[in-house]
Amino acid sequence: MTAIADPTWTLVGRVEDVPMLEGRTTAVDGRRIAIFRLPDGLAAIDAHCPHAAGPLADGIVADSCVTCPLHGRRFDLTTGLALNGDEAVAVHEIREEDGALWVRLA
Ligand code: FES
């Protein structure tokens, strides 16, 4: 089934709107979501860092992780777990279909 036909998925933009190794913020059901484009795929996590609400979409992306720009917590984009702290962010499903990006909340 395509995401278009499934109401649990939300259209959030086009893949070309997200530069490689950068994040962009979008909203799904009133929740801020950070989406990332990686060399081997896409990732979607909650946009606010659980430490002090830093803007994770503005963080540096490397090795499938994003580093929060405020205090440096580093989150694995596949698990949501901080590599240097006890916090975690929710990881959401994201898929691309014909260049369109779709997110389904966890
Ligand atoms: S707000 Fe992200 S590490 Fe502090």
PDB file of C-alpha atoms and ligand atoms in Angstrom:
ATOM      1  CA  MET A   1       0.000   0.000   0.000  1.00  0.00           C
ATOM      2  CA  THR A   2       1.305   3.436  -0.825  1.00  0.00           C
ATOM      3  CA  ALA A   3       1.467   6.105   1.843  1.00  0.00           C
ATOM      4  CA  ILE A   4      -0.957   8.224  -0.204  1.00  0.00           C
ATOM      5  CA  ALA A   5      -3.676   5.650   0.354  1.00  0.00           C
ATOM      6  CA  ASP A   6      -2.976   5.224   4.051  1.00  0.00           C
ATOM      7  CA  PRO A   7      -4.283   8.005   6.340  1.00  0.00           C
ATOM      8  CA  THR A   8      -1.769   7.137   9.064  1.00  0.00           C
ATOM      9  CA  TRP A   9       0.955   8.712   6.895  1.00  0.00           C
ATOM     10  CA  THR A  10       1.326  12.504   6.518  1.00  0.00           C
ATOM     11  CA  LEU A  11       2.860  14.239   3.522  1.00  0.00           C
ATOM     12  CA  VAL A  12       5.605  16.549   4.810  1.00  0.00           C
ATOM     13  CA  GLY A  13       7.370  17.751   1.657  1.00  0.00           C
ATOM     14  CA  ARG A  14       9.737  16.768  -1.091  1.00  0.00           C
ATOM     15  CA  VAL A  15      13.045  14.981  -0.714  1.00  0.00           C
ATOM     16  CA  GLU A  16      14.855  17.824  -2.517  1.00  0.00           C
ATOM     17  CA  ASP A  17      13.694  20.186   0.263  1.00  0.00           C
ATOM     18  CA  VAL A  18      16.094  18.425   2.655  1.00  0.00           C
ATOM     19  CA  PRO A  19      19.773  18.865   1.723  1.00  0.00           C
ATOM     20  CA  MET A  20      22.009  15.863   2.270  1.00  0.00           C
ATOM     21  CA  LEU A  21      23.287  15.657   5.870  1.00  0.00           C
ATOM     22  CA  GLU A  22      21.016  18.453   7.035  1.00  0.00           C
ATOM     23  CA  GLY A  23      17.770  18.564   8.970  1.00  0.00           C
ATOM     24  CA  ARG A  24      14.504  20.360   8.394  1.00  0.00           C
ATOM     25  CA  THR A  25      11.597  20.819  10.763  1.00  0.00           C
ATOM     26  CA  THR A  26       8.015  20.012   9.916  1.00  0.00           C
ATOM     27  CA  ALA A  27       4.784  19.481  11.827  1.00  0.00           C
ATOM     28  CA  VAL A  28       2.665  16.340  11.994  1.00  0.00           C
ATOM     29  CA  ASP A  29      -0.573  16.441  13.995  1.00  0.00           C
ATOM     30  CA  GLY A  30       0.693  19.514  15.817  1.00  0.00           C
ATOM     31  CA  ARG A  31       3.953  17.842  16.803  1.00  0.00           C
ATOM     32  CA  ARG A  32       7.304  19.262  15.634  1.00  0.00           C
ATOM     33  CA  ILE A  33       9.339  16.669  13.770  1.00  0.00           C
ATOM     34  CA  ALA A  34      12.924  16.930  12.519  1.00  0.00           C
ATOM     35  CA  ILE A  35      13.619  15.105   9.282  1.00  0.00           C
ATOM     36  CA  PHE A  36      17.074  14.282   7.984  1.00  0.00           C
ATOM     37  CA  ARG A  37      18.508  13.078   4.723  1.00  0.00           C
ATOM     38  CA  LEU A  38      21.402  10.677   5.092  1.00  0.00           C
ATOM     39  CA  PRO A  39      23.601   8.974   2.494  1.00  0.00           C
ATOM     40  CA  ASP A  40      21.798   5.696   3.183  1.00  0.00           C
ATOM     41  CA  GLY A  41      18.262   6.928   3.740  1.00  0.00           C
ATOM     42  CA  LEU A  42      16.011   9.221   5.724  1.00  0.00           C
ATOM     43  CA  ALA A  43      15.310   9.754   9.430  1.00  0.00           C
ATOM     44  CA  ALA A  44      12.583  11.464  11.439  1.00  0.00           C
ATOM     45  CA  ILE A  45      12.744  12.259  15.161  1.00  0.00           C
ATOM     46  CA  ASP A  46      11.074  14.674  17.573  1.00  0.00           C
ATOM     47  CA  ALA A  47      12.403  18.134  16.783  1.00  0.00           C
ATOM     48  CA  HIS A  48      13.109  19.280  20.337  1.00  0.00           C
ATOM     49  CA  CYS A  49      15.998  17.935  22.351  1.00  0.00           C
ATOM     50  CA  PRO A  50      14.750  16.345  25.597  1.00  0.00           C
ATOM     51  CA  HIS A  51      17.564  18.014  27.557  1.00  0.00           C
ATOM     52  CA  ALA A  52      16.482  21.654  27.175  1.00  0.00           C
ATOM     53  CA  ALA A  53      14.462  21.779  23.942  1.00  0.00           C
ATOM     54  CA  GLY A  54      17.364  22.483  21.589  1.00  0.00           C
ATOM     55  CA  PRO A  55      16.471  22.540  17.875  1.00  0.00           C
ATOM     56  CA  LEU A  56      17.715  19.158  16.701  1.00  0.00           C
ATOM     57  CA  ALA A  57      17.097  19.894  12.997  1.00  0.00           C
ATOM     58  CA  ASP A  58      19.847  22.523  13.287  1.00  0.00           C
ATOM     59  CA  GLY A  59      22.376  20.034  14.631  1.00  0.00           C
ATOM     60  CA  ILE A  60      25.414  18.615  12.909  1.00  0.00           C
ATOM     61  CA  VAL A  61      24.712  15.256  11.231  1.00  0.00           C
ATOM     62  CA  ALA A  62      27.392  12.581  10.983  1.00  0.00           C
ATOM     63  CA  ASP A  63      27.524   8.795  11.217  1.00  0.00           C
ATOM     64  CA  SER A  64      23.703   8.475  11.426  1.00  0.00           C
ATOM     65  CA  CYS A  65      23.688  10.737  14.495  1.00  0.00           C
ATOM     66  CA  VAL A  66      22.734  14.356  15.136  1.00  0.00           C
ATOM     67  CA  THR A  67      24.437  16.563  17.700  1.00  0.00           C
ATOM     68  CA  CYS A  68      22.205  19.040  19.514  1.00  0.00           C
ATOM     69  CA  PRO A  69      23.445  22.596  18.827  1.00  0.00           C
ATOM     70  CA  LEU A  70      22.819  23.766  22.399  1.00  0.00           C
ATOM     71  CA  HIS A  71      24.787  21.457  24.694  1.00  0.00           C
ATOM     72  CA  GLY A  72      26.094  18.702  22.482  1.00  0.00           C
ATOM     73  CA  ARG A  73      23.887  15.690  23.261  1.00  0.00           C
ATOM     74  CA  ARG A  74      24.414  13.254  20.393  1.00  0.00           C
ATOM     75  CA  PHE A  75      21.376  11.213  19.287  1.00  0.00           C
ATOM     76  CA  ASP A  76      21.407   8.081  17.160  1.00  0.00           C
ATOM     77  CA  LEU A  77      18.890   8.742  14.382  1.00  0.00           C
ATOM     78  CA  THR A  78      17.885   5.089  14.149  1.00  0.00           C
ATOM     79  CA  THR A  79      17.261   4.409  17.857  1.00  0.00           C
ATOM     80  CA  GLY A  80      16.701   7.919  19.236  1.00  0.00           C
ATOM     81  CA  LEU A  81      19.062   7.178  22.126  1.00  0.00           C
ATOM     82  CA  ALA A  82      21.603   9.737  23.301  1.00  0.00           C
ATOM     83  CA  LEU A  83      25.147   8.459  23.021  1.00  0.00           C
ATOM     84  CA  ASN A  84      26.370  10.846  25.723  1.00  0.00           C
ATOM     85  CA  GLY A  85      23.443  11.115  28.098  1.00  0.00           C
ATOM     86  CA  ASP A  86      20.370   9.337  29.437  1.00  0.00           C
ATOM     87  CA  GLU A  87      17.856  11.098  27.185  1.00  0.00           C
ATOM     88  CA  ALA A  88      16.111   9.709  24.122  1.00  0.00           C
ATOM     89  CA  VAL A  89      13.949  11.147  21.359  1.00  0.00           C
ATOM     90  CA  ALA A  90      11.063   9.429  19.619  1.00  0.00           C
ATOM     91  CA  VAL A  91      11.945   7.994  16.213  1.00  0.00           C
ATOM     92  CA  HIS A  92       9.204   8.146  13.591  1.00  0.00           C
ATOM     93  CA  GLU A  93       8.736   6.244  10.367  1.00  0.00           C
ATOM     94  CA  ILE A  94       9.626   8.138   7.202  1.00  0.00           C
ATOM     95  CA  ARG A  95       9.460   7.054   3.592  1.00  0.00           C
ATOM     96  CA  GLU A  96       9.913   8.525   0.154  1.00  0.00           C
ATOM     97  CA  GLU A  97       7.533   7.797  -2.711  1.00  0.00           C
ATOM     98  CA  ASP A  98       8.189   9.436  -6.078  1.00  0.00           C
ATOM     99  CA  GLY A  99      10.148  12.210  -4.356  1.00  0.00           C
ATOM    100  CA  ALA A 100       7.446  12.905  -1.773  1.00  0.00           C
ATOM    101  CA  LEU A 101       8.292  12.520   1.917  1.00  0.00           C
ATOM    102  CA  TRP A 102       5.791  10.878   4.235  1.00  0.00           C
ATOM    103  CA  VAL A 103       5.958  10.546   8.015  1.00  0.00           C
ATOM    104  CA  ARG A 104       4.036   8.279  10.372  1.00  0.00           C
ATOM    105  CA  LEU A 105       4.282   9.129  14.056  1.00  0.00           C
ATOM    106  CA  ALA A 106       5.598   6.486  16.432  1.00  0.00           C
TER     107      ALA A 106
HETATM  108  S1  FES B   1      19.225  21.202  24.715  1.00  0.00           S
HETATM  109 FE1  FES B   1      20.118  19.606  23.584  1.00  0.00          FE
HETATM  110  S2  FES B   1      21.873  19.077  24.681  1.00  0.00           S
HETATM  111 FE2  FES B   1      20.935  20.628  25.866  1.00  0.00          FE
END
